[in-house]
PDB file of N, CA and C and ligand atoms in Angstrom:
ATOM      1  N   UNK O 173      16.073  -8.970   7.743  1.00  0.00           N
ATOM      2  CA  UNK O 173      15.042  -8.134   7.119  1.00  0.00           C
ATOM      3  C   UNK O 173      13.986  -9.022   6.474  1.00  0.00           C
ATOM      4  N   UNK O 174      12.753  -8.685   6.770  1.00  0.00           N
ATOM      5  CA  UNK O 174      11.662  -9.456   6.182  1.00  0.00           C
ATOM      6  C   UNK O 174      11.383  -8.976   4.760  1.00  0.00           C
ATOM      7  N   UNK O 175      11.096  -9.924   3.899  1.00  0.00           N
ATOM      8  CA  UNK O 175      10.800  -9.586   2.520  1.00  0.00           C
ATOM      9  C   UNK O 175       9.361  -9.074   2.435  1.00  0.00           C
ATOM     10  N   UNK O 176       9.194  -8.033   1.670  1.00  0.00           N
ATOM     11  CA  UNK O 176       7.851  -7.492   1.489  1.00  0.00           C
ATOM     12  C   UNK O 176       7.187  -8.234   0.335  1.00  0.00           C
ATOM     13  N   UNK O 177       6.045  -8.842   0.619  1.00  0.00           N
ATOM     14  CA  UNK O 177       5.366  -9.540  -0.472  1.00  0.00           C
ATOM     15  C   UNK O 177       4.210  -8.720  -1.036  1.00  0.00           C
ATOM     16  N   UNK O 178       4.428  -7.430  -1.032  1.00  0.00           N
ATOM     17  CA  UNK O 178       3.430  -6.509  -1.569  1.00  0.00           C
ATOM     18  C   UNK O 178       4.050  -5.784  -2.749  1.00  0.00           C
ATOM     19  N   UNK O 179       3.272  -5.635  -3.784  1.00  0.00           N
ATOM     20  CA  UNK O 179       3.769  -4.957  -4.972  1.00  0.00           C
ATOM     21  C   UNK O 179       2.989  -3.677  -5.224  1.00  0.00           C
ATOM     22  N   UNK O 180       3.632  -2.812  -5.977  1.00  0.00           N
ATOM     23  CA  UNK O 180       2.970  -1.586  -6.395  1.00  0.00           C
ATOM     24  C   UNK O 180       1.698  -1.948  -7.168  1.00  0.00           C
ATOM     25  N   UNK O 181       0.620  -1.277  -6.854  1.00  0.00           N
ATOM     26  CA  UNK O 181      -0.640  -1.551  -7.551  1.00  0.00           C
ATOM     27  C   UNK O 181      -1.549  -2.505  -6.800  1.00  0.00           C
ATOM     28  N   UNK O 182      -1.024  -3.161  -5.749  1.00  0.00           N
ATOM     29  CA  UNK O 182      -1.843  -4.065  -4.947  1.00  0.00           C
ATOM     30  C   UNK O 182      -2.855  -3.279  -4.114  1.00  0.00           C
ATOM     31  N   UNK O 183      -3.992  -3.899  -3.870  1.00  0.00           N
ATOM     32  CA  UNK O 183      -4.961  -3.325  -2.940  1.00  0.00           C
ATOM     33  C   UNK O 183      -4.641  -3.888  -1.570  1.00  0.00           C
ATOM     34  N   UNK O 184      -4.568  -3.011  -0.582  1.00  0.00           N
ATOM     35  CA  UNK O 184      -4.260  -3.481   0.765  1.00  0.00           C
ATOM     36  C   UNK O 184      -5.226  -2.868   1.777  1.00  0.00           C
ATOM     37  N   UNK O 185      -5.297  -3.512   2.940  1.00  0.00           N
ATOM     38  CA  UNK O 185      -6.089  -2.988   4.051  1.00  0.00           C
ATOM     39  C   UNK O 185      -5.136  -2.734   5.213  1.00  0.00           C
ATOM     40  N   UNK O 186      -5.391  -1.651   5.942  1.00  0.00           N
ATOM     41  CA  UNK O 186      -4.528  -1.284   7.058  1.00  0.00           C
ATOM     42  C   UNK O 186      -4.970  -2.045   8.309  1.00  0.00           C
ATOM     43  N   UNK O 187      -4.009  -2.682   8.986  1.00  0.00           N
ATOM     44  CA  UNK O 187      -4.324  -3.533  10.134  1.00  0.00           C
ATOM     45  C   UNK O 187      -4.201  -2.829  11.478  1.00  0.00           C
ATOM     46  N   UNK O 188      -3.399  -1.773  11.532  1.00  0.00           N
ATOM     47  CA  UNK O 188      -3.259  -1.074  12.805  1.00  0.00           C
ATOM     48  C   UNK O 188      -2.911   0.387  12.575  1.00  0.00           C
ATOM     49  N   UNK O 189      -2.982   1.150  13.652  1.00  0.00           N
ATOM     50  CA  UNK O 189      -2.683   2.570  13.544  1.00  0.00           C
ATOM     51  C   UNK O 189      -3.941   3.392  13.353  1.00  0.00           C
ATOM     52  N   UNK O 190      -3.733   4.663  13.074  1.00  0.00           N
ATOM     53  CA  UNK O 190      -4.882   5.567  12.998  1.00  0.00           C
ATOM     54  C   UNK O 190      -5.766   5.330  11.781  1.00  0.00           C
ATOM     55  N   UNK O 191      -5.226   4.671  10.764  1.00  0.00           N
ATOM     56  CA  UNK O 191      -5.989   4.412   9.552  1.00  0.00           C
ATOM     57  C   UNK O 191      -6.492   2.972   9.469  1.00  0.00           C
ATOM     58  N   UNK O 192      -6.603   2.320  10.623  1.00  0.00           N
ATOM     59  CA  UNK O 192      -7.034   0.927  10.643  1.00  0.00           C
ATOM     60  C   UNK O 192      -8.358   0.729   9.887  1.00  0.00           C
ATOM     61  N   UNK O 193      -8.383  -0.303   9.062  1.00  0.00           N
ATOM     62  CA  UNK O 193      -9.589  -0.602   8.309  1.00  0.00           C
ATOM     63  C   UNK O 193      -9.675   0.060   6.946  1.00  0.00           C
ATOM     64  N   UNK O 194      -8.785   1.006   6.717  1.00  0.00           N
ATOM     65  CA  UNK O 194      -8.800   1.699   5.424  1.00  0.00           C
ATOM     66  C   UNK O 194      -8.179   0.824   4.346  1.00  0.00           C
ATOM     67  N   UNK O 195      -8.708   0.937   3.161  1.00  0.00           N
ATOM     68  CA  UNK O 195      -8.099   0.221   2.048  1.00  0.00           C
ATOM     69  C   UNK O 195      -7.610   1.215   1.011  1.00  0.00           C
ATOM     70  N   UNK O 196      -6.620   0.799   0.262  1.00  0.00           N
ATOM     71  CA  UNK O 196      -6.093   1.667  -0.770  1.00  0.00           C
ATOM     72  C   UNK O 196      -5.107   0.930  -1.647  1.00  0.00           C
ATOM     73  N   UNK O 197      -4.691   1.626  -2.694  1.00  0.00           N
ATOM     74  CA  UNK O 197      -3.748   1.023  -3.616  1.00  0.00           C
ATOM     75  C   UNK O 197      -2.327   1.390  -3.215  1.00  0.00           C
ATOM     76  N   UNK O 198      -1.445   0.417  -3.313  1.00  0.00           N
ATOM     77  CA  UNK O 198      -0.036   0.666  -3.012  1.00  0.00           C
ATOM     78  C   UNK O 198       0.557   1.493  -4.159  1.00  0.00           C
ATOM     79  N   UNK O 199       1.086   2.649  -3.814  1.00  0.00           N
ATOM     80  CA  UNK O 199       1.654   3.489  -4.871  1.00  0.00           C
ATOM     81  C   UNK O 199       3.174   3.445  -4.882  1.00  0.00           C
ATOM     82  N   UNK O 200       3.768   2.916  -3.810  1.00  0.00           N
ATOM     83  CA  UNK O 200       5.222   2.753  -3.802  1.00  0.00           C
ATOM     84  C   UNK O 200       5.612   1.734  -2.744  1.00  0.00           C
ATOM     85  N   UNK O 201       6.691   1.005  -3.023  1.00  0.00           N
ATOM     86  CA  UNK O 201       7.233   0.044  -2.064  1.00  0.00           C
ATOM     87  C   UNK O 201       8.666   0.458  -1.758  1.00  0.00           C
ATOM     88  N   UNK O 202       8.988   0.534  -0.468  1.00  0.00           N
ATOM     89  CA  UNK O 202      10.330   0.921  -0.039  1.00  0.00           C
ATOM     90  C   UNK O 202      10.973  -0.266   0.679  1.00  0.00           C
ATOM     91  N   UNK O 203      11.572  -1.178  -0.085  1.00  0.00           N
ATOM     92  CA  UNK O 203      12.081  -2.428   0.512  1.00  0.00           C
ATOM     93  C   UNK O 203      13.143  -2.208   1.580  1.00  0.00           C
ATOM     94  N   UNK O 204      13.978  -1.210   1.434  1.00  0.00           N
ATOM     95  CA  UNK O 204      15.035  -0.960   2.410  1.00  0.00           C
ATOM     96  C   UNK O 204      14.484  -0.598   3.779  1.00  0.00           C
ATOM     97  N   UNK O 205      13.355   0.069   3.782  1.00  0.00           N
ATOM     98  CA  UNK O 205      12.749   0.476   5.052  1.00  0.00           C
ATOM     99  C   UNK O 205      11.616  -0.448   5.477  1.00  0.00           C
ATOM    100  N   UNK O 206      11.348  -1.475   4.666  1.00  0.00           N
ATOM    101  CA  UNK O 206      10.220  -2.375   4.912  1.00  0.00           C
ATOM    102  C   UNK O 206       8.916  -1.606   5.011  1.00  0.00           C
ATOM    103  N   UNK O 207       8.795  -0.570   4.198  1.00  0.00           N
ATOM    104  CA  UNK O 207       7.599   0.258   4.236  1.00  0.00           C
ATOM    105  C   UNK O 207       6.936   0.341   2.869  1.00  0.00           C
ATOM    106  N   UNK O 208       5.671   0.715   2.908  1.00  0.00           N
ATOM    107  CA  UNK O 208       4.934   0.932   1.669  1.00  0.00           C
ATOM    108  C   UNK O 208       4.195   2.262   1.773  1.00  0.00           C
ATOM    109  N   UNK O 209       3.883   2.823   0.625  1.00  0.00           N
ATOM    110  CA  UNK O 209       3.054   4.022   0.608  1.00  0.00           C
ATOM    111  C   UNK O 209       1.729   3.627  -0.025  1.00  0.00           C
ATOM    112  N   UNK O 210       0.660   3.874   0.716  1.00  0.00           N
ATOM    113  CA  UNK O 210      -0.667   3.499   0.264  1.00  0.00           C
ATOM    114  C   UNK O 210      -1.495   4.763   0.046  1.00  0.00           C
ATOM    115  N   UNK O 211      -2.147   4.789  -1.096  1.00  0.00           N
ATOM    116  CA  UNK O 211      -2.949   5.952  -1.442  1.00  0.00           C
ATOM    117  C   UNK O 211      -4.002   6.248  -0.372  1.00  0.00           C
ATOM    118  N   UNK O 212      -4.014   7.464   0.111  1.00  0.00           N
ATOM    119  CA  UNK O 212      -5.020   7.897   1.075  1.00  0.00           C
ATOM    120  C   UNK O 212      -4.789   7.424   2.504  1.00  0.00           C
ATOM    121  N   UNK O 213      -3.656   6.761   2.743  1.00  0.00           N
ATOM    122  CA  UNK O 213      -3.374   6.228   4.075  1.00  0.00           C
ATOM    123  C   UNK O 213      -2.176   6.941   4.689  1.00  0.00           C
ATOM    124  N   UNK O 214      -2.281   7.213   5.994  1.00  0.00           N
ATOM    125  CA  UNK O 214      -1.221   7.914   6.726  1.00  0.00           C
ATOM    126  C   UNK O 214      -0.891   9.247   6.066  1.00  0.00           C
ATOM    127  N   UNK O 215      -1.934   9.953   5.730  1.00  0.00           N
ATOM    128  CA  UNK O 215      -1.763  11.205   5.007  1.00  0.00           C
ATOM    129  C   UNK O 215      -1.264  12.313   5.927  1.00  0.00           C
ATOM    130  N   UNK O 216      -0.233  12.966   5.462  1.00  0.00           N
ATOM    131  CA  UNK O 216       0.291  14.110   6.199  1.00  0.00           C
ATOM    132  C   UNK O 216      -0.149  15.380   5.491  1.00  0.00           C
ATOM    133  N   UNK O 217      -0.505  16.359   6.276  1.00  0.00           N
ATOM    134  CA  UNK O 217      -0.897  17.636   5.694  1.00  0.00           C
ATOM    135  C   UNK O 217       0.298  18.555   5.722  1.00  0.00           C
ATOM    136  N   UNK O 218       0.628  19.050   4.589  1.00  0.00           N
ATOM    137  CA  UNK O 218       1.751  19.981   4.538  1.00  0.00           C
ATOM    138  C   UNK O 218       1.290  21.323   4.035  1.00  0.00           C
ATOM    139  N   UNK O 219       1.754  22.300   4.755  1.00  0.00           N
ATOM    140  CA  UNK O 219       1.409  23.647   4.345  1.00  0.00           C
ATOM    141  C   UNK O 219       2.435  24.110   3.329  1.00  0.00           C
ATOM    142  N   UNK O 220       1.951  24.339   2.140  1.00  0.00           N
ATOM    143  CA  UNK O 220       2.869  24.768   1.102  1.00  0.00           C
ATOM    144  C   UNK O 220       2.712  26.269   0.902  1.00  0.00           C
ATOM    145  N   UNK O 221       3.801  26.930   1.125  1.00  0.00           N
ATOM    146  CA  UNK O 221       3.755  28.387   0.992  1.00  0.00           C
ATOM    147  C   UNK O 221       3.849  28.801  -0.468  1.00  0.00           C
ATOM    148  N   UNK O 222       3.205  29.888  -0.755  1.00  0.00           N
ATOM    149  CA  UNK O 222       3.287  30.421  -2.110  1.00  0.00           C
ATOM    150  C   UNK O 222       4.718  30.874  -2.376  1.00  0.00           C
ATOM    151  N   UNK O 223       5.238  30.427  -3.490  1.00  0.00           N
ATOM    152  CA  UNK O 223       6.616  30.806  -3.813  1.00  0.00           C
ATOM    153  C   UNK O 223       6.671  31.987  -4.771  1.00  0.00           C
ATOM    154  N   UNK O 224       5.683  32.001  -5.622  1.00  0.00           N
ATOM    155  CA  UNK O 224       5.654  33.096  -6.601  1.00  0.00           C
ATOM    156  C   UNK O 224       4.501  34.027  -6.270  1.00  0.00           C
ATOM    157  N   UNK O 225       4.625  35.193  -6.748  1.00  0.00           N
ATOM    158  CA  UNK O 225       3.545  36.152  -6.553  1.00  0.00           C
ATOM    159  C   UNK O 225       2.319  35.698  -7.349  1.00  0.00           C
ATOM    160  N   UNK O 226       1.183  35.808  -6.721  1.00  0.00           N
ATOM    161  CA  UNK O 226      -0.035  35.403  -7.410  1.00  0.00           C
ATOM    162  C   UNK O 226      -0.377  33.941  -7.152  1.00  0.00           C
ATOM    163  N   UNK O 227       0.566  33.206  -6.563  1.00  0.00           N
ATOM    164  CA  UNK O 227       0.328  31.802  -6.236  1.00  0.00           C
ATOM    165  C   UNK O 227      -0.269  31.750  -4.844  1.00  0.00           C
ATOM    166  N   UNK O 228      -1.238  30.895  -4.649  1.00  0.00           N
ATOM    167  CA  UNK O 228      -1.825  30.804  -3.321  1.00  0.00           C
ATOM    168  C   UNK O 228      -1.149  29.713  -2.513  1.00  0.00           C
ATOM    169  N   UNK O 229      -1.028  29.937  -1.223  1.00  0.00           N
ATOM    170  CA  UNK O 229      -0.475  28.877  -0.391  1.00  0.00           C
ATOM    171  C   UNK O 229      -1.580  27.839  -0.188  1.00  0.00           C
ATOM    172  N   UNK O 230      -1.173  26.609  -0.070  1.00  0.00           N
ATOM    173  CA  UNK O 230      -2.164  25.540   0.001  1.00  0.00           C
ATOM    174  C   UNK O 230      -1.747  24.476   0.992  1.00  0.00           C
ATOM    175  N   UNK O 231      -2.733  23.747   1.454  1.00  0.00           N
ATOM    176  CA  UNK O 231      -2.458  22.598   2.300  1.00  0.00           C
ATOM    177  C   UNK O 231      -2.379  21.398   1.355  1.00  0.00           C
ATOM    178  N   UNK O 232      -1.247  20.739   1.361  1.00  0.00           N
ATOM    179  CA  UNK O 232      -1.056  19.609   0.462  1.00  0.00           C
ATOM    180  C   UNK O 232      -1.175  18.305   1.241  1.00  0.00           C
ATOM    181  N   UNK O 233      -2.003  17.423   0.733  1.00  0.00           N
ATOM    182  CA  UNK O 233      -2.169  16.120   1.367  1.00  0.00           C
ATOM    183  C   UNK O 233      -1.216  15.136   0.708  1.00  0.00           C
ATOM    184  N   UNK O 234      -0.415  14.482   1.535  1.00  0.00           N
ATOM    185  CA  UNK O 234       0.562  13.572   0.975  1.00  0.00           C
ATOM    186  C   UNK O 234       0.625  12.291   1.797  1.00  0.00           C
ATOM    187  N   UNK O 235       0.409  11.138   1.155  1.00  0.00           N
ATOM    188  CA  UNK O 235       0.530   9.899   1.923  1.00  0.00           C
ATOM    189  C   UNK O 235       1.982   9.631   2.284  1.00  0.00           C
ATOM    190  N   UNK O 236       2.221   9.252   3.539  1.00  0.00           N
ATOM    191  CA  UNK O 236       3.581   8.961   3.979  1.00  0.00           C
ATOM    192  C   UNK O 236       3.729   7.449   4.211  1.00  0.00           C
ATOM    193  N   UNK O 237       4.976   6.952   4.176  1.00  0.00           N
ATOM    194  CA  UNK O 237       5.182   5.494   4.269  1.00  0.00           C
ATOM    195  C   UNK O 237       4.728   4.905   5.599  1.00  0.00           C
ATOM    196  N   UNK O 238       4.211   3.690   5.527  1.00  0.00           N
ATOM    197  CA  UNK O 238       3.882   2.940   6.740  1.00  0.00           C
ATOM    198  C   UNK O 238       4.541   1.568   6.621  1.00  0.00           C
ATOM    199  N   UNK O 239       4.749   0.919   7.755  1.00  0.00           N
ATOM    200  CA  UNK O 239       5.388  -0.391   7.733  1.00  0.00           C
ATOM    201  C   UNK O 239       4.525  -1.408   6.988  1.00  0.00           C
ATOM    202  N   UNK O 240       5.193  -2.162   6.143  1.00  0.00           N
ATOM    203  CA  UNK O 240       4.486  -3.147   5.328  1.00  0.00           C
ATOM    204  C   UNK O 240       3.778  -4.196   6.188  1.00  0.00           C
ATOM    205  N   UNK O 241       4.295  -4.429   7.409  1.00  0.00           N
ATOM    206  CA  UNK O 241       3.677  -5.430   8.281  1.00  0.00           C
ATOM    207  C   UNK O 241       2.341  -4.942   8.836  1.00  0.00           C
ATOM    208  N   UNK O 242       2.061  -3.658   8.652  1.00  0.00           N
ATOM    209  CA  UNK O 242       0.793  -3.111   9.151  1.00  0.00           C
ATOM    210  C   UNK O 242      -0.319  -3.167   8.114  1.00  0.00           C
ATOM    211  N   UNK O 243       0.014  -3.653   6.936  1.00  0.00           N
ATOM    212  CA  UNK O 243      -1.016  -3.787   5.915  1.00  0.00           C
ATOM    213  C   UNK O 243      -1.102  -5.228   5.437  1.00  0.00           C
ATOM    214  N   UNK O 244      -2.249  -5.554   4.904  1.00  0.00           N
ATOM    215  CA  UNK O 244      -2.455  -6.888   4.372  1.00  0.00           C
ATOM    216  C   UNK O 244      -3.115  -6.770   3.015  1.00  0.00           C
ATOM    217  N   UNK O 245      -2.768  -7.653   2.125  1.00  0.00           N
ATOM    218  CA  UNK O 245      -3.352  -7.595   0.789  1.00  0.00           C
ATOM    219  C   UNK O 245      -4.843  -7.899   0.821  1.00  0.00           C
ATOM    220  N   UNK O 246      -5.557  -7.265  -0.081  1.00  0.00           N
ATOM    221  CA  UNK O 246      -6.975  -7.532  -0.221  1.00  0.00           C
ATOM    222  C   UNK O 246      -7.165  -8.219  -1.569  1.00  0.00           C
ATOM    223  N   UNK O 247      -7.913  -9.300  -1.562  1.00  0.00           N
ATOM    224  CA  UNK O 247      -8.169 -10.027  -2.796  1.00  0.00           C
ATOM    225  C   UNK O 247      -9.106  -9.212  -3.678  1.00  0.00           C
ATOM    226  N   UNK O 248      -8.714  -8.960  -4.923  1.00  0.00           N
ATOM    227  CA  UNK O 248      -9.595  -8.174  -5.789  1.00  0.00           C
ATOM    228  C   UNK O 248     -10.865  -8.924  -6.180  1.00  0.00           C
ATOM    229  N   UNK O 249     -10.845 -10.246  -6.035  1.00  0.00           N
ATOM    230  CA  UNK O 249     -12.011 -11.049  -6.409  1.00  0.00           C
ATOM    231  C   UNK O 249     -13.074 -11.068  -5.319  1.00  0.00           C
ATOM    232  N   UNK O 250     -12.660 -11.475  -4.103  1.00  0.00           N
ATOM    233  CA  UNK O 250     -13.648 -11.627  -3.038  1.00  0.00           C
ATOM    234  C   UNK O 250     -13.644 -10.451  -2.066  1.00  0.00           C
ATOM    235  N   UNK O 251     -12.647  -9.554  -2.209  1.00  0.00           N
ATOM    236  CA  UNK O 251     -12.619  -8.360  -1.371  1.00  0.00           C
ATOM    237  C   UNK O 251     -12.203  -8.596   0.062  1.00  0.00           C
ATOM    238  N   UNK O 252     -11.708  -9.802   0.353  1.00  0.00           N
ATOM    239  CA  UNK O 252     -11.321 -10.117   1.727  1.00  0.00           C
ATOM    240  C   UNK O 252      -9.810 -10.002   1.895  1.00  0.00           C
ATOM    241  N   UNK O 253      -9.386  -9.588   3.089  1.00  0.00           N
ATOM    242  CA  UNK O 253      -7.948  -9.562   3.335  1.00  0.00           C
ATOM    243  C   UNK O 253      -7.401 -10.982   3.260  1.00  0.00           C
ATOM    244  N   UNK O 254      -6.276 -11.139   2.601  1.00  0.00           N
ATOM    245  CA  UNK O 254      -5.735 -12.477   2.435  1.00  0.00           C
ATOM    246  C   UNK O 254      -4.223 -12.467   2.387  1.00  0.00           C
ATOM    247  N   UNK O 255      -3.646 -13.554   2.822  1.00  0.00           N
ATOM    248  CA  UNK O 255      -2.220 -13.757   2.644  1.00  0.00           C
ATOM    249  C   UNK O 255      -2.125 -14.702   1.460  1.00  0.00           C
ATOM    250  N   UNK O 256      -1.591 -14.242   0.347  1.00  0.00           N
ATOM    251  CA  UNK O 256      -1.620 -15.082  -0.837  1.00  0.00           C
ATOM    252  C   UNK O 256      -0.774 -16.344  -0.690  1.00  0.00           C
ATOM    253  N   UNK O 257      -1.269 -17.417  -1.240  1.00  0.00           N
ATOM    254  CA  UNK O 257      -0.521 -18.666  -1.261  1.00  0.00           C
ATOM    255  C   UNK O 257       0.111 -18.798  -2.638  1.00  0.00           C
ATOM    256  N   UNK O 258       1.233 -19.468  -2.688  1.00  0.00           N
ATOM    257  CA  UNK O 258       1.863 -19.685  -3.981  1.00  0.00           C
ATOM    258  C   UNK O 258       1.470 -21.056  -4.500  1.00  0.00           C
ATOM    259  N   UNK O 259       0.994 -21.066  -5.709  1.00  0.00           N
ATOM    260  CA  UNK O 259       0.558 -22.310  -6.319  1.00  0.00           C
ATOM    261  C   UNK O 259       1.389 -22.543  -7.571  1.00  0.00           C
ATOM    262  N   UNK O 260       1.786 -23.763  -7.796  1.00  0.00           N
ATOM    263  CA  UNK O 260       2.558 -24.064  -9.003  1.00  0.00           C
ATOM    264  C   UNK O 260       1.592 -24.534 -10.082  1.00  0.00           C
ATOM    265  N   UNK O 261       1.600 -23.792 -11.174  1.00  0.00           N
ATOM    266  CA  UNK O 261       0.725 -24.132 -12.294  1.00  0.00           C
ATOM    267  C   UNK O 261       1.632 -24.458 -13.472  1.00  0.00           C
ATOM    268  N   UNK O 262       1.808 -25.725 -13.738  1.00  0.00           N
ATOM    269  CA  UNK O 262       2.716 -26.125 -14.806  1.00  0.00           C
ATOM    270  C   UNK O 262       4.124 -25.727 -14.446  1.00  0.00           C
ATOM    271  N   UNK O 263       4.730 -24.841 -15.243  1.00  0.00           N
ATOM    272  CA  UNK O 263       6.094 -24.432 -14.930  1.00  0.00           C
ATOM    273  C   UNK O 263       6.157 -23.027 -14.346  1.00  0.00           C
ATOM    274  N   UNK O 264       5.008 -22.460 -14.012  1.00  0.00           N
ATOM    275  CA  UNK O 264       5.069 -21.143 -13.387  1.00  0.00           C
ATOM    276  C   UNK O 264       4.361 -21.130 -12.034  1.00  0.00           C
ATOM    277  N   UNK O 265       4.788 -20.178 -11.230  1.00  0.00           N
ATOM    278  CA  UNK O 265       4.203 -20.051  -9.905  1.00  0.00           C
ATOM    279  C   UNK O 265       3.264 -18.849  -9.910  1.00  0.00           C
ATOM    280  N   UNK O 266       2.116 -19.039  -9.362  1.00  0.00           N
ATOM    281  CA  UNK O 266       1.166 -17.932  -9.304  1.00  0.00           C
ATOM    282  C   UNK O 266       0.762 -17.695  -7.851  1.00  0.00           C
ATOM    283  N   UNK O 267       0.309 -16.477  -7.585  1.00  0.00           N
ATOM    284  CA  UNK O 267      -0.178 -16.165  -6.250  1.00  0.00           C
ATOM    285  C   UNK O 267      -1.690 -16.310  -6.268  1.00  0.00           C
ATOM    286  N   UNK O 268      -2.196 -17.049  -5.337  1.00  0.00           N
ATOM    287  CA  UNK O 268      -3.641 -17.235  -5.281  1.00  0.00           C
ATOM    288  C   UNK O 268      -4.183 -16.827  -3.914  1.00  0.00           C
ATOM    289  N   UNK O 269      -5.448 -16.419  -3.944  1.00  0.00           N
ATOM    290  CA  UNK O 269      -6.146 -16.060  -2.709  1.00  0.00           C
ATOM    291  C   UNK O 269      -6.488 -17.333  -1.963  1.00  0.00           C
ATOM    292  N   UNK O 270      -6.167 -17.351  -0.656  1.00  0.00           N
ATOM    293  CA  UNK O 270      -6.467 -18.548   0.140  1.00  0.00           C
ATOM    294  C   UNK O 270      -7.965 -18.700   0.406  1.00  0.00           C
ATOM    295  N   UNK O 271      -8.663 -17.567   0.284  1.00  0.00           N
ATOM    296  CA  UNK O 271     -10.088 -17.606   0.605  1.00  0.00           C
ATOM    297  C   UNK O 271     -10.932 -18.129  -0.555  1.00  0.00           C
ATOM    298  N   UNK O 272     -10.679 -17.582  -1.771  1.00  0.00           N
ATOM    299  CA  UNK O 272     -11.534 -17.966  -2.892  1.00  0.00           C
ATOM    300  C   UNK O 272     -10.788 -18.686  -4.013  1.00  0.00           C
ATOM    301  N   UNK O 273      -9.455 -18.765  -3.902  1.00  0.00           N
ATOM    302  CA  UNK O 273      -8.682 -19.493  -4.899  1.00  0.00           C
ATOM    303  C   UNK O 273      -8.383 -18.728  -6.176  1.00  0.00           C
ATOM    304  N   UNK O 274      -8.794 -17.460  -6.221  1.00  0.00           N
ATOM    305  CA  UNK O 274      -8.557 -16.662  -7.416  1.00  0.00           C
ATOM    306  C   UNK O 274      -7.076 -16.301  -7.550  1.00  0.00           C
ATOM    307  N   UNK O 275      -6.646 -16.228  -8.768  1.00  0.00           N
ATOM    308  CA  UNK O 275      -5.278 -15.825  -9.039  1.00  0.00           C
ATOM    309  C   UNK O 275      -5.170 -14.328  -8.793  1.00  0.00           C
ATOM    310  N   UNK O 276      -4.215 -13.933  -7.972  1.00  0.00           N
ATOM    311  CA  UNK O 276      -4.089 -12.496  -7.694  1.00  0.00           C
ATOM    312  C   UNK O 276      -2.660 -12.007  -7.900  1.00  0.00           C
TER     313      UNK O 276
HETATM  314 ZN1   ZN V 275     -10.334 -14.080  -2.813  1.00  0.00          ZN
END
């Protein structure tokens, strides 16, 4: 199993599939399935029926999980897709953007 190097709250860009090119924030990581849920990506429309009287039935938009290998992190500094490099700064390790060197 490949380790997911994406965390909740990361900005990512979709690399393949119907949402290719879309960016969004990771709202959940599912390590067991090697999948992530990205806001506004792979959205499924669900018809929700009214359960109570007076309630209207609605179409609910819900992002569904996609494989983590189909997304790539986006650097918040330069806005470019990047695979973060690990840099040792003193006694701690930080993730940096390979493109602009910003700590991400
Ligand atoms: Zn950058």
